[in-house]
Short mmCIF file of N, CA and C in Angstrom, two decimals:
data_model
loop_
_atom_site.label_atom_id
_atom_site.label_comp_id
_atom_site.label_asym_id
_atom_site.label_seq_id
_atom_site.Cartn_x
_atom_site.Cartn_y
_atom_site.Cartn_z
N UNK A 4 10.56 25.58 3.53
CA UNK A 4 9.51 25.36 3.70
C UNK A 4 8.04 24.96 2.59
N UNK A 5 7.64 23.52 2.48
CA UNK A 5 7.20 22.89 1.58
C UNK A 5 5.42 23.90 1.65
N UNK A 6 4.94 24.40 2.49
CA UNK A 6 3.84 25.12 2.61
C UNK A 6 4.13 26.95 1.80
N UNK A 7 5.20 27.09 2.44
CA UNK A 7 5.57 28.60 1.16
C UNK A 7 5.47 27.99 0.21
N UNK A 8 6.27 26.87 -0.30
CA UNK A 8 6.04 26.69 -1.93
C UNK A 8 4.99 26.80 -2.17
N UNK A 9 4.38 25.97 -1.56
CA UNK A 9 2.82 25.60 -2.01
C UNK A 9 2.09 26.94 -1.96
N UNK A 10 2.09 28.22 -0.94
CA UNK A 10 1.65 29.44 -1.59
C UNK A 10 2.04 30.19 -2.71
N UNK A 11 3.18 29.69 -3.40
CA UNK A 11 3.91 30.26 -4.07
C UNK A 11 3.44 29.61 -5.75
N UNK A 12 3.20 28.32 -5.58
CA UNK A 12 2.93 27.46 -6.61
C UNK A 12 1.92 26.37 -6.24
N UNK A 13 0.22 26.85 -5.83
CA UNK A 13 -0.36 26.11 -5.36
C UNK A 13 -1.19 25.10 -6.66
N UNK A 14 -0.45 25.33 -7.81
CA UNK A 14 -1.14 24.13 -8.39
C UNK A 14 -0.35 22.88 -8.86
N UNK A 15 0.96 22.99 -7.96
CA UNK A 15 1.69 21.80 -7.98
C UNK A 15 1.70 20.48 -6.83
N UNK A 16 1.07 19.27 -7.89
CA UNK A 16 1.02 18.49 -7.00
C UNK A 16 2.07 17.83 -6.42
N UNK A 17 3.30 18.05 -6.86
CA UNK A 17 4.28 17.40 -5.86
C UNK A 17 4.35 18.03 -4.67
N UNK A 18 3.87 19.47 -4.92
CA UNK A 18 4.17 19.84 -3.15
C UNK A 18 3.26 19.28 -2.45
N UNK A 19 1.91 19.13 -2.43
CA UNK A 19 0.90 18.67 -1.49
C UNK A 19 1.63 17.44 -1.30
N UNK A 20 1.91 16.63 -2.23
CA UNK A 20 2.39 14.98 -1.88
C UNK A 20 3.57 14.91 -1.18
N UNK A 21 4.49 15.90 -1.43
CA UNK A 21 5.66 16.38 -0.40
C UNK A 21 4.93 16.42 1.18
N UNK A 22 4.52 17.65 1.09
CA UNK A 22 3.78 17.87 2.59
C UNK A 22 2.92 16.79 3.09
N UNK A 23 2.29 15.96 2.04
CA UNK A 23 1.38 15.14 2.98
C UNK A 23 2.60 13.79 3.33
N UNK A 24 3.55 13.77 2.93
CA UNK A 24 4.56 12.59 3.62
C UNK A 24 4.73 13.00 4.85
N UNK A 25 5.31 14.44 4.74
CA UNK A 25 5.63 15.06 5.95
C UNK A 25 4.55 14.95 7.16
N UNK A 26 3.57 15.55 6.92
CA UNK A 26 2.38 15.11 7.75
C UNK A 26 2.37 13.53 8.50
N UNK A 27 2.19 12.67 7.32
CA UNK A 27 2.49 11.15 8.04
C UNK A 27 3.19 11.28 8.76
N UNK A 28 4.12 11.49 8.44
CA UNK A 28 5.39 11.04 8.97
C UNK A 28 5.38 11.78 10.88
N UNK A 29 4.38 12.84 10.83
CA UNK A 29 4.02 13.36 12.08
C UNK A 29 2.92 12.80 12.98
N UNK A 30 2.24 11.66 11.88
CA UNK A 30 1.25 11.02 12.60
C UNK A 30 0.13 11.84 12.09
N UNK A 31 0.09 12.55 11.71
CA UNK A 31 -1.21 13.94 11.40
C UNK A 31 -1.86 13.05 9.99
N UNK A 32 -2.43 11.83 10.51
CA UNK A 32 -2.82 11.30 9.33
C UNK A 32 -4.19 12.18 8.46
N UNK A 33 -4.67 12.82 9.13
CA UNK A 33 -5.75 14.06 8.71
C UNK A 33 -5.54 14.75 7.68
N UNK A 34 -4.30 15.42 7.90
CA UNK A 34 -3.94 16.74 7.39
C UNK A 34 -2.81 15.90 6.05
N UNK A 35 -2.62 14.57 6.59
CA UNK A 35 -1.66 14.25 5.11
C UNK A 35 -2.85 13.69 4.28
N UNK A 36 -3.73 13.06 4.71
CA UNK A 36 -5.04 12.79 3.57
C UNK A 36 -5.66 14.22 2.94
N UNK A 37 -5.75 14.77 3.81
CA UNK A 37 -6.40 16.23 2.70
C UNK A 37 -5.18 16.85 1.89
N UNK A 38 -4.16 16.65 2.10
CA UNK A 38 -3.43 17.37 1.05
C UNK A 38 -3.00 16.06 0.29
N UNK A 39 -3.22 15.15 0.56
CA UNK A 39 -2.89 14.19 -0.81
C UNK A 39 -3.82 14.08 -1.73
N UNK A 40 -5.56 14.29 -1.43
CA UNK A 40 -6.65 14.55 -1.79
C UNK A 40 -6.41 15.47 -2.93
N UNK A 41 -5.83 16.96 -2.44
CA UNK A 41 -5.39 17.76 -3.28
C UNK A 41 -4.59 17.42 -4.43
N UNK A 42 -3.51 16.63 -4.05
CA UNK A 42 -2.75 16.50 -4.77
C UNK A 42 -3.22 15.61 -6.08
N UNK A 43 -4.19 14.51 -5.50
CA UNK A 43 -4.80 14.04 -7.00
C UNK A 43 -6.43 14.53 -7.36
N UNK A 44 -6.54 15.75 -6.94
CA UNK A 44 -7.69 16.42 -7.56
C UNK A 44 -6.59 17.26 -8.79
N UNK A 45 -5.49 17.48 -8.46
CA UNK A 45 -4.69 18.15 -9.26
C UNK A 45 -4.06 17.36 -10.55
N UNK A 46 -3.79 15.68 -9.85
CA UNK A 46 -3.17 15.39 -10.81
C UNK A 46 -3.71 13.48 -10.61
N UNK A 47 -4.90 13.55 -10.90
CA UNK A 47 -5.49 12.44 -10.81
C UNK A 47 -5.05 11.11 -11.44
N UNK A 48 -3.97 10.82 -12.53
CA UNK A 48 -3.64 9.98 -13.03
C UNK A 48 -2.54 9.32 -12.58
N UNK A 49 -1.87 9.99 -11.43
CA UNK A 49 -0.93 9.47 -10.73
C UNK A 49 -0.72 8.69 -9.47
N UNK A 50 -0.77 7.00 -9.81
CA UNK A 50 -0.77 6.19 -9.09
C UNK A 50 -0.38 6.02 -7.90
N UNK A 51 0.53 6.89 -7.38
CA UNK A 51 1.53 7.07 -6.34
C UNK A 51 0.55 7.66 -4.96
N UNK A 52 -0.11 8.82 -5.74
CA UNK A 52 -1.05 9.65 -5.03
C UNK A 52 -1.98 9.02 -4.12
N UNK A 53 -2.86 7.72 -5.33
CA UNK A 53 -3.88 7.10 -4.49
C UNK A 53 -3.55 5.69 -3.86
N UNK A 54 -2.31 5.41 -4.18
CA UNK A 54 -1.93 4.38 -2.80
C UNK A 54 -1.22 5.11 -1.89
N UNK A 55 -0.83 6.24 -1.68
CA UNK A 55 -0.22 7.08 -0.65
C UNK A 55 -1.99 7.43 0.12
N UNK A 56 -2.98 7.79 -0.33
CA UNK A 56 -4.06 7.94 0.02
C UNK A 56 -4.67 6.87 0.97
N UNK A 57 -4.58 5.79 0.16
CA UNK A 57 -4.81 4.11 1.01
C UNK A 57 -4.06 4.33 2.14
N UNK A 58 -3.06 4.73 2.07
CA UNK A 58 -2.19 4.11 3.17
C UNK A 58 -2.14 4.95 4.01
N UNK A 59 -2.67 6.58 4.48
CA UNK A 59 -2.97 7.78 5.09
C UNK A 59 -4.39 7.10 5.55
N UNK A 60 -5.26 6.95 5.25
CA UNK A 60 -6.41 6.46 5.40
C UNK A 60 -6.34 5.27 6.41
N UNK A 61 -5.65 4.45 5.94
CA UNK A 61 -5.32 3.24 7.04
C UNK A 61 -4.60 3.41 7.90
N UNK A 62 -3.67 4.24 8.08
CA UNK A 62 -2.96 4.81 8.96
C UNK A 62 -3.92 5.27 10.34
N UNK A 63 -4.45 6.25 9.58
CA UNK A 63 -5.63 6.98 10.36
C UNK A 63 -6.55 6.23 11.18
N UNK A 64 -7.24 5.10 10.69
CA UNK A 64 -8.28 4.38 11.05
C UNK A 64 -8.81 3.25 10.08
N UNK A 65 -9.18 2.08 10.63
CA UNK A 65 -8.97 1.26 9.67
C UNK A 65 -10.48 0.74 9.72
N UNK A 66 -10.92 1.62 10.14
CA UNK A 66 -12.27 2.35 9.63
C UNK A 66 -12.83 2.71 8.70
N UNK A 67 -11.38 3.04 7.77
CA UNK A 67 -11.21 3.56 6.48
C UNK A 67 -10.82 2.62 5.50
N UNK A 68 -11.16 1.39 5.90
CA UNK A 68 -10.66 0.18 4.94
C UNK A 68 -11.40 0.47 3.63
N UNK A 69 -12.97 0.94 3.55
CA UNK A 69 -13.76 0.94 2.41
C UNK A 69 -13.03 1.78 1.35
N UNK A 70 -12.66 2.99 1.80
CA UNK A 70 -12.24 4.23 0.79
C UNK A 70 -10.72 4.03 0.70
N UNK A 71 -9.74 2.93 1.34
CA UNK A 71 -8.48 2.64 1.17
C UNK A 71 -8.74 1.86 0.19
N UNK A 72 -9.64 0.63 -0.12
CA UNK A 72 -9.56 -0.06 -0.84
C UNK A 72 -10.05 0.52 -2.15
N UNK A 73 -10.26 1.28 -2.26
CA UNK A 73 -10.81 2.50 -3.91
C UNK A 73 -9.54 2.74 -4.17
N UNK A 74 -8.73 3.24 -3.08
CA UNK A 74 -7.39 4.21 -3.28
C UNK A 74 -6.67 3.17 -4.11
N UNK A 75 -6.50 1.79 -3.43
CA UNK A 75 -5.45 0.80 -3.59
C UNK A 75 -6.14 0.24 -5.05
N UNK A 76 -7.43 0.26 -5.45
CA UNK A 76 -7.91 -0.29 -7.04
C UNK A 76 -7.32 0.59 -7.79
N UNK A 77 -7.64 1.80 -7.51
CA UNK A 77 -7.26 3.09 -8.60
C UNK A 77 -5.90 2.77 -8.79
N UNK A 78 -4.96 2.78 -7.89
CA UNK A 78 -3.51 3.06 -8.34
C UNK A 78 -3.22 1.89 -8.62
N UNK A 79 -3.50 0.52 -8.72
CA UNK A 79 -3.65 -0.65 -9.65
C UNK A 79 -4.22 -0.51 -10.86
N UNK A 80 -5.23 0.07 -11.19
CA UNK A 80 -5.91 0.21 -12.19
C UNK A 80 -4.82 1.53 -13.07
N UNK A 81 -4.52 2.39 -12.72
CA UNK A 81 -3.38 3.06 -13.15
C UNK A 81 -1.86 2.67 -13.38
N UNK A 82 -1.82 1.84 -12.34
CA UNK A 82 -0.16 1.19 -12.79
C UNK A 82 -0.49 -0.60 -12.23
N UNK A 83 -1.13 -1.02 -12.94
CA UNK A 83 -1.17 -2.44 -12.48
C UNK A 83 0.34 -3.61 -12.13
N UNK A 84 1.49 -2.72 -12.29
CA UNK A 84 2.81 -3.40 -11.75
C UNK A 84 3.21 -2.68 -10.48
N UNK A 85 2.46 -2.06 -10.03
CA UNK A 85 2.81 -1.41 -8.72
C UNK A 85 2.89 -2.54 -7.46
N UNK A 86 3.99 -2.90 -7.41
CA UNK A 86 4.25 -3.71 -6.30
C UNK A 86 3.61 -3.49 -4.66
N UNK A 87 3.92 -2.52 -4.50
CA UNK A 87 3.35 -1.94 -3.05
C UNK A 87 1.90 -1.85 -3.00
N UNK A 88 1.58 -1.47 -3.98
CA UNK A 88 -0.07 -1.52 -3.98
C UNK A 88 -0.59 -2.55 -4.08
N UNK A 89 0.15 -3.55 -4.80
CA UNK A 89 -0.17 -4.84 -5.08
C UNK A 89 -0.29 -5.69 -3.39
N UNK A 90 0.73 -5.28 -2.74
CA UNK A 90 1.01 -5.84 -1.44
C UNK A 90 -0.25 -5.42 -0.57
N UNK A 91 -0.65 -4.08 -0.57
CA UNK A 91 -1.18 -3.25 0.71
C UNK A 91 -2.83 -3.83 0.42
N UNK A 92 -2.95 -4.04 -0.99
CA UNK A 92 -4.33 -4.70 -1.50
C UNK A 92 -4.81 -5.61 -0.60
N UNK A 93 -3.49 -6.84 -0.90
CA UNK A 93 -3.60 -7.77 -0.80
C UNK A 93 -3.78 -7.94 0.92
N UNK A 94 -3.06 -7.07 1.54
CA UNK A 94 -2.93 -7.31 3.15
C UNK A 94 -4.60 -6.76 3.64
N UNK A 95 -4.89 -5.79 2.83
CA UNK A 95 -6.23 -5.72 3.58
C UNK A 95 -6.94 -6.52 2.81
N UNK A 96 -7.12 -7.11 1.87
CA UNK A 96 -8.39 -8.17 1.48
C UNK A 96 -7.98 -9.79 2.61
N UNK A 97 -6.72 -9.68 3.14
CA UNK A 97 -6.62 -10.82 4.20
C UNK A 97 -7.56 -10.64 4.99
N UNK A 98 -6.88 -9.34 5.82
CA UNK A 98 -7.52 -8.53 6.79
C UNK A 98 -9.09 -8.82 6.94
N UNK A 99 -9.86 -8.85 5.51
CA UNK A 99 -11.63 -8.99 5.61
C UNK A 99 -11.71 -10.31 5.18
N UNK A 100 -10.89 -11.18 5.59
CA UNK A 100 -11.27 -12.86 5.18
C UNK A 100 -11.16 -12.96 3.80
N UNK A 101 -10.97 -11.98 2.84
CA UNK A 101 -11.32 -12.54 1.71
C UNK A 101 -9.96 -13.63 1.33
N UNK A 102 -9.64 -14.87 1.06
CA UNK A 102 -8.59 -15.33 0.99
C UNK A 102 -8.35 -15.60 -0.42
N UNK A 103 -9.26 -16.10 -1.30
CA UNK A 103 -8.85 -15.72 -2.76
C UNK A 103 -8.59 -14.81 -3.04
N UNK A 104 -9.16 -13.39 -3.11
CA UNK A 104 -8.54 -12.61 -3.65
C UNK A 104 -7.38 -11.77 -2.88
N UNK A 105 -7.07 -11.88 -1.52
CA UNK A 105 -5.81 -11.96 -1.30
C UNK A 105 -4.87 -12.73 -1.80
N UNK A 106 -4.96 -13.99 -1.78
CA UNK A 106 -3.56 -14.87 -2.45
C UNK A 106 -3.77 -14.54 -4.00
N UNK A 107 -4.32 -14.25 -5.03
CA UNK A 107 -4.47 -13.61 -5.99
C UNK A 107 -3.77 -13.02 -6.02
N UNK A 108 -3.73 -11.86 -5.21
CA UNK A 108 -3.04 -10.58 -5.35
C UNK A 108 -1.40 -10.93 -4.94
N UNK A 109 -1.30 -11.67 -3.75
CA UNK A 109 -0.03 -12.06 -3.11
C UNK A 109 0.82 -13.14 -4.27
N UNK A 110 0.19 -13.67 -5.22
CA UNK A 110 0.70 -14.22 -6.16
C UNK A 110 1.26 -13.36 -7.18
N UNK A 111 0.51 -12.69 -7.47
CA UNK A 111 0.94 -11.46 -8.33
C UNK A 111 2.05 -10.96 -8.27
N UNK A 112 2.18 -10.54 -6.83
CA UNK A 112 3.13 -9.60 -5.98
C UNK A 112 4.60 -10.75 -6.26
N UNK A 113 4.49 -11.80 -6.05
CA UNK A 113 5.36 -12.80 -6.16
C UNK A 113 6.06 -12.38 -7.99
N UNK A 114 5.20 -12.55 -8.98
CA UNK A 114 5.79 -12.54 -10.03
C UNK A 114 6.55 -10.68 -10.26
N UNK A 115 5.80 -10.01 -9.62
CA UNK A 115 6.38 -8.75 -9.85
C UNK A 115 7.77 -8.60 -9.14
N UNK A 116 7.73 -9.28 -8.03
CA UNK A 116 9.25 -9.21 -7.25
C UNK A 116 9.34 -10.69 -6.84
N UNK A 117 10.05 -11.47 -7.36
CA UNK A 117 9.97 -12.99 -7.10
C UNK A 117 10.98 -13.27 -5.84
N UNK A 118 12.00 -12.21 -5.84
CA UNK A 118 13.09 -12.25 -4.33
C UNK A 118 12.36 -11.59 -3.00
N UNK A 119 11.07 -11.41 -3.24
CA UNK A 119 11.14 -10.47 -2.00
C UNK A 119 10.15 -11.27 -1.13
N UNK A 120 10.49 -11.52 -0.14
CA UNK A 120 9.96 -12.95 0.74
C UNK A 120 8.82 -12.48 1.80
N UNK A 121 8.05 -11.27 1.29
CA UNK A 121 6.69 -10.77 1.92
C UNK A 121 5.69 -11.40 1.68
N UNK A 122 5.29 -11.75 0.18
CA UNK A 122 4.12 -12.34 -0.36
C UNK A 122 4.06 -13.94 -0.18
N UNK A 123 5.46 -14.11 0.15
CA UNK A 123 5.47 -15.88 0.39
C UNK A 123 5.01 -15.93 1.81
N UNK A 124 5.37 -15.42 2.78
CA UNK A 124 4.85 -14.96 4.06
C UNK A 124 3.61 -14.82 4.09
N UNK A 125 3.01 -14.02 3.77
CA UNK A 125 1.24 -14.04 3.54
C UNK A 125 0.67 -14.92 2.91
N UNK A 126 1.09 -15.32 2.06
CA UNK A 126 0.66 -16.92 1.44
C UNK A 126 0.59 -17.48 2.14
N UNK A 127 1.72 -17.76 3.18
CA UNK A 127 1.82 -19.16 4.18
C UNK A 127 0.73 -19.04 5.33
N UNK A 128 0.41 -17.34 5.81
CA UNK A 128 -0.85 -16.88 6.54
C UNK A 128 -1.92 -17.25 5.76
N UNK A 129 -2.33 -17.21 4.60
CA UNK A 129 -3.60 -17.71 3.95
C UNK A 129 -3.87 -19.08 4.13
N UNK A 130 -2.84 -19.88 3.77
CA UNK A 130 -2.64 -21.33 3.63
C UNK A 130 -3.37 -21.97 5.02
N UNK A 131 -2.51 -21.08 5.95
CA UNK A 131 -2.78 -21.41 7.50
C UNK A 131 -4.23 -21.47 7.71
N UNK A 132 -4.75 -19.90 7.26
CA UNK A 132 -5.91 -19.77 7.96
C UNK A 132 -7.12 -20.61 7.00
N UNK A 133 -6.75 -21.05 6.01
CA UNK A 133 -7.78 -21.82 5.07
C UNK A 133 -7.79 -23.43 4.99
N UNK A 134 -6.49 -23.74 6.19
CA UNK A 134 -6.54 -25.35 6.89
C UNK A 134 -5.77 -26.00 5.89
N UNK A 135 -4.58 -25.42 5.18
CA UNK A 135 -3.66 -25.90 4.70
C UNK A 135 -2.25 -26.43 5.08
N UNK A 136 -2.17 -26.78 6.27
CA UNK A 136 -0.61 -26.64 7.01
C UNK A 136 0.27 -27.02 6.16
N UNK A 137 0.56 -28.35 5.02
CA UNK A 137 1.77 -28.07 4.27
C UNK A 137 2.04 -27.12 3.48
N UNK A 138 0.73 -26.56 2.76
CA UNK A 138 0.98 -25.53 1.86
C UNK A 138 1.78 -24.25 2.90
N UNK A 139 0.96 -23.98 3.90
CA UNK A 139 1.49 -23.06 4.51
C UNK A 139 2.88 -23.22 5.36
N UNK A 140 3.32 -24.38 5.46
CA UNK A 140 5.10 -24.67 5.81
C UNK A 140 5.81 -24.26 4.58
N UNK A 141 5.16 -24.67 3.52
CA UNK A 141 5.87 -24.54 2.22
C UNK A 141 5.79 -23.09 2.05
N UNK A 142 5.27 -22.31 2.30
CA UNK A 142 5.47 -20.85 1.65
C UNK A 142 6.05 -20.25 2.49
N UNK A 143 5.99 -20.67 4.27
CA UNK A 143 7.01 -20.08 5.30
C UNK A 143 8.36 -20.13 4.70
N UNK A 144 8.58 -21.43 4.79
CA UNK A 144 10.18 -21.66 4.20
C UNK A 144 10.54 -20.74 3.28
N UNK A 145 9.89 -20.53 2.17
CA UNK A 145 10.22 -19.81 1.24
C UNK A 145 10.76 -18.37 1.42
N UNK A 146 10.26 -18.04 2.50
CA UNK A 146 10.63 -16.67 2.87
C UNK A 146 12.12 -16.43 3.16
N UNK A 147 12.49 -17.85 3.99
CA UNK A 147 13.78 -18.06 4.71
C UNK A 147 14.71 -18.13 3.46
N UNK A 148 14.30 -18.79 2.10
CA UNK A 148 15.06 -18.92 1.11
C UNK A 148 15.29 -17.85 0.13
N UNK A 149 14.40 -16.47 0.58
CA UNK A 149 14.61 -15.45 -0.29
C UNK A 149 15.56 -14.39 0.49
N UNK A 150 16.37 -13.97 -0.45
CA UNK A 150 17.66 -12.89 -0.06
C UNK A 150 17.44 -11.93 0.00
N UNK A 151 16.81 -10.83 0.62
CA UNK A 151 16.45 -9.63 1.19
C UNK A 151 17.31 -9.18 2.29
N UNK A 152 18.13 -8.61 2.44
CA UNK A 152 19.20 -8.15 3.35
C UNK A 152 18.43 -7.08 4.78
N UNK A 153 17.42 -6.33 4.02
CA UNK A 153 16.61 -5.34 5.12
C UNK A 153 15.36 -5.91 5.58
N UNK A 154 15.05 -7.03 5.24
CA UNK A 154 13.68 -7.77 6.13
C UNK A 154 14.15 -8.93 6.85
N UNK A 155 14.05 -8.72 8.16
CA UNK A 155 14.50 -10.31 8.89
C UNK A 155 13.01 -10.81 9.33
N UNK A 156 12.49 -11.45 9.15
CA UNK A 156 11.65 -12.17 10.06
C UNK A 156 11.82 -13.16 10.73
#
């Protein structure tokens, strides 16, 4: 039991992170956020913890978008090549209709993992939303040209 391990070693940030994931998968986003925030308190230089905080906040309530954005920014400041944080920050900016900033992050994500179709798909969405149908078609087509077996669009 992770809670017992935390009681025995209350300054171990990894244990709080582990328990936060368990809470997250139980849809207990409030407790997941509390645990990940304590992990950050113990190890503020861990990009993964900041990224997870952003995810937990967004899963709990999209009204937490501003705080989630801060968490994603911190994760990217600590680890600029963090693909998942780059994609989730881009997705948050896309939802806020901040198309140029979102596009820049999805383009960065393409350089971080060129074989991943996800950034191409969202670049197509951005092109469609900004009225560039031809560019949208090209980006969406690119998603089908990438080869990621675990992702089907």
